[in-house]
XYZ file of C-alpha atoms in Angstrom:
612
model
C -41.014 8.504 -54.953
C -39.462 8.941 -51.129
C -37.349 6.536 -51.691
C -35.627 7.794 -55.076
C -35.482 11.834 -52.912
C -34.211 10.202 -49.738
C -31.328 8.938 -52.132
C -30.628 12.433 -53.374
C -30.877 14.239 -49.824
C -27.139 13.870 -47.835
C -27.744 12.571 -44.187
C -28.136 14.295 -41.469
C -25.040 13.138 -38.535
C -28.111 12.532 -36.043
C -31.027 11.235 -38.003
C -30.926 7.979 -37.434
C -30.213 8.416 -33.768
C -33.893 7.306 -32.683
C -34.342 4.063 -34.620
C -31.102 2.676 -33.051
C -32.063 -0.487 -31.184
C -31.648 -1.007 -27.530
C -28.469 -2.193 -25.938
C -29.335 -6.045 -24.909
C -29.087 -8.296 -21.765
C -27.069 -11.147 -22.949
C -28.331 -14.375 -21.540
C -26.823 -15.334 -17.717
C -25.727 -19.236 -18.621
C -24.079 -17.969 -21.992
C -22.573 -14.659 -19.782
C -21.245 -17.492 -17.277
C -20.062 -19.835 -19.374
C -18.194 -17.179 -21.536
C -16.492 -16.246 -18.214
C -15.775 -18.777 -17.104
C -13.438 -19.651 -20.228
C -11.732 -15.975 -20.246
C -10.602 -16.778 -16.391
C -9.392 -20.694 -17.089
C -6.071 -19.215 -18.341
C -4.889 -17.742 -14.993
C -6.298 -20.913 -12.581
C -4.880 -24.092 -11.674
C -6.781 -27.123 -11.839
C -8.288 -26.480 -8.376
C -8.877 -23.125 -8.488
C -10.930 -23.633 -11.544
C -12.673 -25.930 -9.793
C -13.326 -23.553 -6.983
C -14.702 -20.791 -9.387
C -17.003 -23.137 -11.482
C -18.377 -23.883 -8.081
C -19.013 -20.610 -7.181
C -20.495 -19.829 -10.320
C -22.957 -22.350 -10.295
C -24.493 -20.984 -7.064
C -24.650 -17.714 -8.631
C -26.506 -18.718 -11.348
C -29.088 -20.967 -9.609
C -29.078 -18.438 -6.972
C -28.650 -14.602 -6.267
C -27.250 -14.193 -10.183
C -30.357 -15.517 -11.581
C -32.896 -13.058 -9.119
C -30.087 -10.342 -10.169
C -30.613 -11.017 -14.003
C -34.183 -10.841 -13.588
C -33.680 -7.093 -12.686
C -31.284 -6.092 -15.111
C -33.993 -7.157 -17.759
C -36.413 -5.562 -15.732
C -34.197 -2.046 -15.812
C -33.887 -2.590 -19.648
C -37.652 -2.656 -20.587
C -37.797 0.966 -18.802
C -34.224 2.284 -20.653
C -33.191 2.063 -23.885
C -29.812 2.012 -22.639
C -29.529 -0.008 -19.747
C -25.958 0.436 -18.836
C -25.554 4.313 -20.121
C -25.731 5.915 -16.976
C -24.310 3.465 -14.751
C -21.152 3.156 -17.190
C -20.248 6.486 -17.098
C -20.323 6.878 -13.033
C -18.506 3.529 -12.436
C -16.315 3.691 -15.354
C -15.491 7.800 -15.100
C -17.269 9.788 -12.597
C -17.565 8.227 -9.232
C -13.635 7.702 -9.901
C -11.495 9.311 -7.552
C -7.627 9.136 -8.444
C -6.507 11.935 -10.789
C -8.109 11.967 -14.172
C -5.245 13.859 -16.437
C -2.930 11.002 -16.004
C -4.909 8.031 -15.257
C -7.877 8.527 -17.226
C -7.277 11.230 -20.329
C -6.276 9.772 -23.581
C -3.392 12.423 -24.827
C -1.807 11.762 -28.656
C 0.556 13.422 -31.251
C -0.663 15.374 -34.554
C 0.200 13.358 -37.464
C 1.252 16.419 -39.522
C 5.078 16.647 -38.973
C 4.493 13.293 -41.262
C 4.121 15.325 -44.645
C 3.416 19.171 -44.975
C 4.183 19.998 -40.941
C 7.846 18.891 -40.081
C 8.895 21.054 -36.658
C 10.423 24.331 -37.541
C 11.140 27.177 -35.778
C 8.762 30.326 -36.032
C 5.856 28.205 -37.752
C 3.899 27.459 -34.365
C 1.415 29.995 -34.167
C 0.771 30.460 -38.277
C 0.015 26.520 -38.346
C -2.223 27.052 -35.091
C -4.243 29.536 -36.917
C -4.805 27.391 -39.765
C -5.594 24.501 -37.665
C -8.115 25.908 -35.802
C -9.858 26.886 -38.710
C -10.496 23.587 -39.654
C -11.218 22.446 -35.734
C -13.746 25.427 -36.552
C -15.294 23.836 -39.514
C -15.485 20.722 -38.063
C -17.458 21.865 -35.222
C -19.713 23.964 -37.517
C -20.358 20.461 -39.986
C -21.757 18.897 -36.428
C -23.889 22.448 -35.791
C -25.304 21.905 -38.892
C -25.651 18.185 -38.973
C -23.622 17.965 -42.063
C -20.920 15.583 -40.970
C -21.815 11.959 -42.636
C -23.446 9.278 -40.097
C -20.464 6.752 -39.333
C -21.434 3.041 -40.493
C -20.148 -0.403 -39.775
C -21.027 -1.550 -43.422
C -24.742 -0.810 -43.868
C -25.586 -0.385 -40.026
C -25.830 3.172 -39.103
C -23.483 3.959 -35.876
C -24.677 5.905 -33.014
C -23.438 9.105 -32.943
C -24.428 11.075 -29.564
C -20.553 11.000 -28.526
C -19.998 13.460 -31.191
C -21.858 16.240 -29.384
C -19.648 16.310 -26.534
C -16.548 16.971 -28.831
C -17.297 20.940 -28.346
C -18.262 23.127 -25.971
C -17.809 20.155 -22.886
C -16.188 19.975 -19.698
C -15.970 17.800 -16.590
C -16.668 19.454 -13.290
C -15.211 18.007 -10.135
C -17.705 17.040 -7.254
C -17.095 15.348 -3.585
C -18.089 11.905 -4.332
C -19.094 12.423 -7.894
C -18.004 14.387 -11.057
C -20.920 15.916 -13.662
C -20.248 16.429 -17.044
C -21.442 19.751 -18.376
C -22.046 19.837 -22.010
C -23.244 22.731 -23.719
C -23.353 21.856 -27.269
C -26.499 22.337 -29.345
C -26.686 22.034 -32.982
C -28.638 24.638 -35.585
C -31.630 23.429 -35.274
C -31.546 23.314 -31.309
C -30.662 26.557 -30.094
C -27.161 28.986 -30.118
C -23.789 26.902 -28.738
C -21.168 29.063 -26.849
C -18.121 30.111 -29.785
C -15.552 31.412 -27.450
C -11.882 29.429 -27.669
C -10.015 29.729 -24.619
C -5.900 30.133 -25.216
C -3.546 29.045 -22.718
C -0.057 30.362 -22.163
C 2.619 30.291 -19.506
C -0.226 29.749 -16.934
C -2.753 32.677 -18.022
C -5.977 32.234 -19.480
C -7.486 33.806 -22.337
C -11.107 34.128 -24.263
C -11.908 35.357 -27.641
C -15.213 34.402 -29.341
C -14.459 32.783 -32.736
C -17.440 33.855 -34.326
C -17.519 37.591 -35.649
C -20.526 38.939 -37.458
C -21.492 35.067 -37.217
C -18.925 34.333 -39.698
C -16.083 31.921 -38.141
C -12.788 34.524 -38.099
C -10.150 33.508 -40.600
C -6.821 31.803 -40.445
C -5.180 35.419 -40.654
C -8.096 37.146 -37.759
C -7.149 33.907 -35.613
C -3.223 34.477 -35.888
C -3.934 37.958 -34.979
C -5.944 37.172 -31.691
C -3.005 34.067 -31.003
C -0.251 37.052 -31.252
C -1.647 39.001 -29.232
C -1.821 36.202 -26.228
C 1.657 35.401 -26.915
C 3.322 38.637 -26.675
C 1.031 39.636 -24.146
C 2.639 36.587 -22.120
C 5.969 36.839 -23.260
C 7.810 39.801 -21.532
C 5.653 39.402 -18.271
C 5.751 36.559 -15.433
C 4.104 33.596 -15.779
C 0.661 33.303 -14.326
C -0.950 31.336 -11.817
C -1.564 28.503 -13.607
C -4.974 27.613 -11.988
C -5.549 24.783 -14.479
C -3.194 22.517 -12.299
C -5.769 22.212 -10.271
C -7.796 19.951 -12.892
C -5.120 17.325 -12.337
C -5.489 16.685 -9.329
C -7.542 13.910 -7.104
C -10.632 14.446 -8.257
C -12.337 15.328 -4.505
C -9.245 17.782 -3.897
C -10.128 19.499 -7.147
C -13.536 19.552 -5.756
C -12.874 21.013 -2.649
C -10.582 23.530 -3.965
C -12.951 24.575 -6.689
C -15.539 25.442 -3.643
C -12.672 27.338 -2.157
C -12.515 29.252 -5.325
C -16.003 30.280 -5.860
C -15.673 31.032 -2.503
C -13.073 33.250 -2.477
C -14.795 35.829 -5.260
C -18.177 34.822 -7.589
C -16.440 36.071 -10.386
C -13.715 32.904 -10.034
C -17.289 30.846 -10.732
C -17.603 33.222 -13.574
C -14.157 32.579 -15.340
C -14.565 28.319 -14.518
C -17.864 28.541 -16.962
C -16.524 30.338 -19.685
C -13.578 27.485 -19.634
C -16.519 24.622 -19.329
C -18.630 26.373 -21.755
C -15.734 27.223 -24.328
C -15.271 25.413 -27.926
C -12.145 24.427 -26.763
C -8.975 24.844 -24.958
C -5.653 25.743 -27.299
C -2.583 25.477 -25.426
C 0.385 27.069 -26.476
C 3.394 25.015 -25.072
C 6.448 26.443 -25.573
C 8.233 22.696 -25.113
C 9.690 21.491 -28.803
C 8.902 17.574 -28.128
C 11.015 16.811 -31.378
C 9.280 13.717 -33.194
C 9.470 11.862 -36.309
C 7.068 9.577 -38.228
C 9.605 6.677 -37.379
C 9.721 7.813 -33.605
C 6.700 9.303 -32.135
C 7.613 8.958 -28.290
C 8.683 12.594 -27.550
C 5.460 14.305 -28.959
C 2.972 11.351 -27.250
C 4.746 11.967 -24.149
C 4.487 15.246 -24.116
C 0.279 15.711 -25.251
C -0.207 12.516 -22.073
C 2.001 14.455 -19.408
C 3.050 17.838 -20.643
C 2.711 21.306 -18.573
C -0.364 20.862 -16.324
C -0.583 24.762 -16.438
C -1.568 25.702 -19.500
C -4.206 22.531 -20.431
C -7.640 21.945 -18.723
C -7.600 18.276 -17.547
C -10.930 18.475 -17.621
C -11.898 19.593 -21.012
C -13.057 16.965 -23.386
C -10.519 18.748 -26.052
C -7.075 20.297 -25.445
C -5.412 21.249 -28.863
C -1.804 21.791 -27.720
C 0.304 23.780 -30.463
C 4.391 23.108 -29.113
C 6.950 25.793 -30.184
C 8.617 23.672 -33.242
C 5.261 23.650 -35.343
C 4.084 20.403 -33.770
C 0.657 19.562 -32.161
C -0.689 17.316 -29.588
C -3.815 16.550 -27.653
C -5.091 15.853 -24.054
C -8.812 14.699 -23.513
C -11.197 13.853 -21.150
C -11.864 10.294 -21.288
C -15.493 10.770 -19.772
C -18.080 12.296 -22.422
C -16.493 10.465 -25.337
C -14.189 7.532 -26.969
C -11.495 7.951 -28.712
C -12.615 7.113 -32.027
C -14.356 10.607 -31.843
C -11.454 12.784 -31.428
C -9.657 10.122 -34.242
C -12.017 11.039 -36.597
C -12.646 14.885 -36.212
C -8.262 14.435 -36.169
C -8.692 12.195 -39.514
C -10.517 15.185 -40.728
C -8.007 18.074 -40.221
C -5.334 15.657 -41.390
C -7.163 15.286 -44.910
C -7.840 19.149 -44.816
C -3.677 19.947 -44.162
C -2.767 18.204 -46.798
C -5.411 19.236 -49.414
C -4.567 22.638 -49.003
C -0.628 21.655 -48.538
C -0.816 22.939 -44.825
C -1.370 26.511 -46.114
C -4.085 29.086 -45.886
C -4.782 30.341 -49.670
C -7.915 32.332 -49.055
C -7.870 36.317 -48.012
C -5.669 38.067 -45.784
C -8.112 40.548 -44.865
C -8.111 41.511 -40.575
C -11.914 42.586 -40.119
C -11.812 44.554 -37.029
C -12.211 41.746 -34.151
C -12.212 42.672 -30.262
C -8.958 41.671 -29.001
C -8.990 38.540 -26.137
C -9.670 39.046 -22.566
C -7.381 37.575 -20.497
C -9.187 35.492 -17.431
C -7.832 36.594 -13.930
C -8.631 34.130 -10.764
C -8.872 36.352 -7.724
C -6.816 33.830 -5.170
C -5.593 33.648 -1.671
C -2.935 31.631 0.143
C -5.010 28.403 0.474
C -5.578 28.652 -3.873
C -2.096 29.076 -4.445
C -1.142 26.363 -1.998
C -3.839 23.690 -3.425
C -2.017 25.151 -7.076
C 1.350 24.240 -5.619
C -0.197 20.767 -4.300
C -1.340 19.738 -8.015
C 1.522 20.542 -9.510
C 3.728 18.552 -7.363
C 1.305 15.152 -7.429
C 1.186 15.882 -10.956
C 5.050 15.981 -11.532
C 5.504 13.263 -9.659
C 2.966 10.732 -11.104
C 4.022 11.771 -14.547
C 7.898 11.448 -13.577
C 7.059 7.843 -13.567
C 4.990 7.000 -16.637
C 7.543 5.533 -18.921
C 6.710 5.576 -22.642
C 7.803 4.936 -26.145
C 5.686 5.341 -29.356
C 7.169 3.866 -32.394
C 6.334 2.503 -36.039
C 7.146 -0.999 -36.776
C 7.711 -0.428 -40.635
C 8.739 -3.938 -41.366
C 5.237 -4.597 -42.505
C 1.281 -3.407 -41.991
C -2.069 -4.296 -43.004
C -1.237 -5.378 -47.073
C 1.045 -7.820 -45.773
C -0.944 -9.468 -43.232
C -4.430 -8.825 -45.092
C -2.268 -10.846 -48.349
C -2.207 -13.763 -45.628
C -6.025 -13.592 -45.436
C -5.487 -12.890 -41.705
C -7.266 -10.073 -39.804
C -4.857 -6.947 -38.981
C -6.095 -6.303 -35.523
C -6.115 -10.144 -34.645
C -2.794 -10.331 -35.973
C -1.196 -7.586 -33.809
C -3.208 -9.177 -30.827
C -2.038 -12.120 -30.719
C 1.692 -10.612 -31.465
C 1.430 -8.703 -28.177
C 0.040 -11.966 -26.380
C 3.142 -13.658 -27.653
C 5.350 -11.078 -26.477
C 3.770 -10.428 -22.882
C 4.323 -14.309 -22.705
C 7.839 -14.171 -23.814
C 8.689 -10.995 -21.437
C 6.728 -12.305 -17.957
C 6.517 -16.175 -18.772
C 3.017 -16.076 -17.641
C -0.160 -15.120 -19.378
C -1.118 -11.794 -19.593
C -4.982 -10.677 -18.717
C -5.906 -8.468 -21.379
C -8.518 -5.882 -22.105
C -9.225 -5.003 -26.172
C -11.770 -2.355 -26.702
C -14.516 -3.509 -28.487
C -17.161 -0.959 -30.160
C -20.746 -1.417 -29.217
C -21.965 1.826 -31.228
C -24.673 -0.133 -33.476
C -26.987 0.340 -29.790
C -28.170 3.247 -28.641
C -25.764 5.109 -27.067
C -23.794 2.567 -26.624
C -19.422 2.807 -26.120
C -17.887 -0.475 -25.454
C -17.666 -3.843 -24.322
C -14.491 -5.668 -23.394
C -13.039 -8.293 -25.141
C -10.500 -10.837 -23.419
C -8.046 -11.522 -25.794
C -5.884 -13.818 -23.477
C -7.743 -17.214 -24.643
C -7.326 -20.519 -23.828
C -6.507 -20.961 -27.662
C -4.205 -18.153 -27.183
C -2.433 -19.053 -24.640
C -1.618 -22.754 -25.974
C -0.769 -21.076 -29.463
C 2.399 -18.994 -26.742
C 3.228 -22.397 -25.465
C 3.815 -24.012 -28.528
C 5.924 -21.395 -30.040
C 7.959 -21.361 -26.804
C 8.213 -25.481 -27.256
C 11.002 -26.238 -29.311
C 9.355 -29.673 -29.629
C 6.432 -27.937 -31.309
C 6.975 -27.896 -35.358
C 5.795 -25.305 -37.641
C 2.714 -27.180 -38.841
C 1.609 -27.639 -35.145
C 2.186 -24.002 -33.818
C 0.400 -22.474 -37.485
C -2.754 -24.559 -36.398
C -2.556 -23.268 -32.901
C -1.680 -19.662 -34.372
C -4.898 -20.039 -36.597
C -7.257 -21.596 -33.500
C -6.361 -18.742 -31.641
C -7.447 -16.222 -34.266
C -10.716 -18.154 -34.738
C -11.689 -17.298 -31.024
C -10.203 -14.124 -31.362
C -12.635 -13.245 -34.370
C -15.729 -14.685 -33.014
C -15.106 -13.405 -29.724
C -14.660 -9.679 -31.341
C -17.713 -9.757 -33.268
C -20.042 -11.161 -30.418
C -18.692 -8.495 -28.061
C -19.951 -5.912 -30.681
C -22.935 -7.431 -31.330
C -23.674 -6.840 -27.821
C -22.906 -10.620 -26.430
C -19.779 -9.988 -24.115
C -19.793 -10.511 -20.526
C -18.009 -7.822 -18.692
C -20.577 -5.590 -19.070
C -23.094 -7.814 -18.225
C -21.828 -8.912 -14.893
C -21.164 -4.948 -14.021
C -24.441 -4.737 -14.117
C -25.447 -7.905 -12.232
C -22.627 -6.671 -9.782
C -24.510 -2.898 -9.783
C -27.833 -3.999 -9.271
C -26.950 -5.896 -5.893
C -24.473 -3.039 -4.920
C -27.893 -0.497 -5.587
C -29.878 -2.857 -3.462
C -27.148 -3.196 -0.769
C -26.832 -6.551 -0.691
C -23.333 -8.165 0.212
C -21.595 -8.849 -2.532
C -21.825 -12.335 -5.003
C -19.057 -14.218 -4.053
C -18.226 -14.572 -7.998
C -16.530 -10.822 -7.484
C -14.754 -11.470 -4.386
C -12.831 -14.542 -5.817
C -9.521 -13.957 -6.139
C -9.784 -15.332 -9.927
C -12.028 -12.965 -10.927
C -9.600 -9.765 -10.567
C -6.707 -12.456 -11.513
C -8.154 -12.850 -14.852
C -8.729 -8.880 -15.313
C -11.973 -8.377 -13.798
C -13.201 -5.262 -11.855
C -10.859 -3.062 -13.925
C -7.403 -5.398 -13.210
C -6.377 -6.150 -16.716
C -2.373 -5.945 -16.951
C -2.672 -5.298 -20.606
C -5.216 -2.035 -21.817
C -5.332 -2.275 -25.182
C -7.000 -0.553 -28.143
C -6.947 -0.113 -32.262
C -7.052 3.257 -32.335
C -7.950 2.647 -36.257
C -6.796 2.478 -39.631
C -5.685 6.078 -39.965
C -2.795 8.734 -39.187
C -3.864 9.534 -36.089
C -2.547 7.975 -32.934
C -2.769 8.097 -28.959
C -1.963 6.670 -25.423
C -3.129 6.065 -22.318
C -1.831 5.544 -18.788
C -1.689 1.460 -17.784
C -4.624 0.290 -16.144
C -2.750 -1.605 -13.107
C 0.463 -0.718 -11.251
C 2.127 -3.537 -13.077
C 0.654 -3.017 -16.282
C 0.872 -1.809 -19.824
C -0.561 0.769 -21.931
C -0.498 -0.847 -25.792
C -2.065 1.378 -28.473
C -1.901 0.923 -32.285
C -2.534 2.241 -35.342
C -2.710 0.590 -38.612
C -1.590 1.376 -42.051
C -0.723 -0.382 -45.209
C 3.265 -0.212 -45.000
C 3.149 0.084 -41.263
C 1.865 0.181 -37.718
C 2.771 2.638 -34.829
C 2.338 1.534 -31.432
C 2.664 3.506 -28.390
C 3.413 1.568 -25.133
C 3.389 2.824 -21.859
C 4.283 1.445 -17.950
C 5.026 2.981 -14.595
C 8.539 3.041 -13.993
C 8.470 2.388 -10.091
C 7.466 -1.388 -11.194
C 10.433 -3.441 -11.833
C 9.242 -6.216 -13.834
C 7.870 -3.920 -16.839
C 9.409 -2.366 -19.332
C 7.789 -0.635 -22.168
C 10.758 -0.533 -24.610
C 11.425 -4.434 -24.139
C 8.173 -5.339 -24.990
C 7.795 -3.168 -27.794
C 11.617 -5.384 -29.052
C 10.021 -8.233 -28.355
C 6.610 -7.253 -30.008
C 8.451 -6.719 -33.178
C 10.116 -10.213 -33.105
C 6.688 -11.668 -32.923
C 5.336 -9.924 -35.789
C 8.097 -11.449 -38.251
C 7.608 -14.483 -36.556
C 3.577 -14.765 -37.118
C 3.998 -13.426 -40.489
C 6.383 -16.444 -41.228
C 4.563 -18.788 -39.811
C 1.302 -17.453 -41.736
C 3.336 -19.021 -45.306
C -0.264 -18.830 -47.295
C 0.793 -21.888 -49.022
C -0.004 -24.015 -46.039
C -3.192 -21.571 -44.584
């Protein structure tokens, strides 16, 4: 009888959040020997030597004493990494977070009922936010369905720190404050915060405990806007979240400092829903040609987003939207699919409101005034600067390749993902004439509160695939066999990295545990191979699928001479945003983005399924 009711009740987003099994310890001689085939690519004979050496003592020595206390650490912890990922990986980091860390993206609306158009901004922003609104009540109420890979049940703690979650700058270490709770847990903060021309605004967005309606919210989003619009602009205090993170600190103490009612105002920011920024930019975009909009959500006006707040909704003046977020509390694939969700919601309802007009009688917003001194508006000016500066050098371009998408390749009996892979492979080998280290998320979320693990994609198998279509000796039947080895490793490399058997989380931790301890470090992490091939955070390509939806995003390159290489996947098509740093000569996001799309129609050629 349970059974047959269990099948009629609709499950809850976090019930199955305690029978999610433990993250593993993968085994130290299949860790090793998994490493040591990701870093053979990028050595010489005798360098390879060197490094199989040096792994050998490791693991008959200090690794294998080191191993014994990571399995130690995960009989007390059901995640054993958890914590330590999030201070290596996010807080303990010091350069500025806004740039280097935030994933930013463009609102896929403009592609059917949203085009840009003048005088449309802050209607769609009211309607918008309504269904941000919903969204966040679905989680309250634990209505939003449990994501699955198949059958297996996801976890889903990331989603809490979608709302009501902020990043707070400290000395050596950030926190992350999250005040969330769901229904059943206690009340959760409703105030937005609105941003414009560098003042701050609150409004709660629940009245009577009913969430105000797409007309109530336009009302409270006029009133910021003329409110800002015949008077200077503000002090635009958020600059200060872009900063380096222990500047931010220090000039965060400054500002408590200066009056406790500054500590007041940076709560009701940390605690707030939200952050909608009204940008009066017009980043003109076009489903064909996203660059303008991406660029603009990564590195737009630092004074009227919160770097630090795990969701910036910014609303530009043509009726466009973007999005800056805090890489720290969450993956992407959250804000994808609370994005997928309002996507699905515009155009059901055609991108209009059709319910009542009615204005129940709502307090107006209070705008948020910083008491500052000299030193605040000079650590303001400071921030800005660094921040124009950095940004003045990210190059980017974010474009669909509409030649093909997933039918095409998936007709093939090839794997989408794999496919565009190894097509960016090829075309970091064509552009550099050298392999390319390469990090590809992979999702661990079938653990307990797990995020990722890295997976190489640079493989041997890869990497002789690249040579043979560069070898004009090489025929067709000899490069398709190397094409098809190479996705082989690909795929089985993929699915043991989310099954919890990669390596490069494994050897953080071996890596932590003596670093805890403080002993010196294992020579395996001081040879030079071991940041050659991508290690401690050096991979020249940062890649991710940022899924088989509308929505899209970008982030900064990992490594001065680097790339950022994002992608999204759809039947007809596949967008792809790209970034570098300018002040590096050798890369150039637009050229490999040209050469990219040579290397698709190439693979899809060579993948004739007569011959597969």
């Amino acid at each position: 009888m349970a059974s047959r009711l269990a099948g009629t009740l609709p499950e809850r987003t976090f019930q199955y959040q305690n029978s999610l099994p433990p993250l593993p310890v993968p085994t130290l001689d299949g860790s090793l020997s998994k490493y040591l085939d990701a870093v053979h690519p990028f050595a010489s004979e005798g360098e390879f030597k060197a490094t199989v050496e040096i792994v050998r003592k490791f693991r008959e020595g200090v690794g294998k004493e080191l191993h014994q206390k990571l399995l130690q650490r995960a009989q007390e912890r059901r995640n054993w990494l958890e914590e330590w990922w999030l201070d290596t990986a996010y807080l303990e980091v010091r350069i500025p977070s806004q740039l280097n860390v935030n994933f930013g993206g463009p609102g896929p609306y403009l592609e059917h009922f949203w085009p840009p158009a003048e005088g449309s901004s802050l209607q769609r922003t009211s309607i918008i936010t309504w269904h941000t609104l919903q969204y966040w009540d679905l989680l309250r109420t634990e209505r939003l369905a449990p994501q699955k890979a198949g059958k297996t049940p996801l976890d889903m703690d990331q989603f809490r720190m979608l709302y009501c979650t902020c990043k707070v700058p400290g000395v050596k270490k950030d926190t992350i404050h999250n005040y969330f709770k769901t229904v059943s847990e206690g009340p959760c903060p409703s105030h937005l915060v609105v941003m414009c021309r560098g003042r701050i605004f609150t409004f709660d967005a629940l009245f009577d405990g009913q969430i105000l309606s797409p007309p109530e919210l336009l009302r409270q989003l006029i009133f910021v806007k003329e409110r800002c619009e015949g008077e200077p602009e503000g002090d635009g205090v958020s600059a200060l979240t872009s900063d380096e993170r222990t500047r931010w600190a220090k000039a965060r103490e400054h500002l408590i400092s200066i009056d406790p009612h500054n500590k007041t105002i940076l709560e009701t920011i940390q605690s707030s829903l939200f952050v909608i920024s009204l940008d009066e930019s017009k980043p003109y975009s076009s489903p064909e040609n996203y660059t303008n909009l991406t660029a603009a959500g990564l590195t737009g006006n630092p004074t009227i987003r919160w770097g630090d707040k795990s969701y910036n909704s910014i609303a530009f003046a043509d009726g466009t939207f973007g999005s800056t977020c805090d890489h720290a509390p969450y993956d992407a694939m959250v804000l994808v699919s609370m994005c997928w969700y309002l996507d699905q919601q515009i155009r059901a309802t055609e991108g209009q409101w059709k319910g009542s007009d009615k204005v129940r009688q709502i307090p107006l917003p209070e705008e948020l005034l910083f008491t500052l001194d000299e030193k605040a508006h000079s650590d303001i000016r400071h921030a800005k600067q660094q921040y124009l500066e950095s940004t003045q050098d990210l190059q980017l371009v974010c474009y669909a390749f509409t030649a093909f998408g997933k039918s095409a390749i998936k007709q093939k009996k090839l794997h989408p993902d794999t496919f565009i892979q190894l097509a960016m492979q090829l075309a970091y080998y064509r552009l550099h004439k050298k392999p390319g280290s390469c990090y590809e998320t992979a999702t661990t979320r079938k653990f307990y509160h797990a995020r990722t693990e890295t997976m190489r994609p640079c493989t041997r198998e890869a990497v002789s695939w690249c040579k043979a279509m560069m070898d004009p000796a090489c025929d067709a039947n000899g490069r398709r066999s190397a094409m098809l080895s190479a996705f082989n490793k690909h795929n089985k490399l993929m699915s043991e990295a989310q099954d919890g058997n990669g390596f490069d989380r494994h050897l953080l931790g071996l890596y932590l545990i003596a670093k805890e301890e403080g002993r010196p470090t294992p020579e395996l992490f001081s040879d030079p191979l071991y940041s050659r091939s991508g290690g401690g955070g050096n991979f020249v390509l940062s890649s991710s699928l940022v899924g088989y939806t509308t929505i899209m995003g970008a982030v900064a390159p990992m490594v001065h001479h680097g790339y950022g290489f994002f992608y999204r996947i759809r039947d007809d098509r596949i967008v792809i945003s790209i970034t570098a740093w300018k002040s590096c000569r050798e890369t150039d996001a637009a050229s490999l983005f040209n050469v990219f799309s040579s290397c698709m129609h190439e693979m899809l050629h060579l993948a004739t399924t007569a011959q597969l």
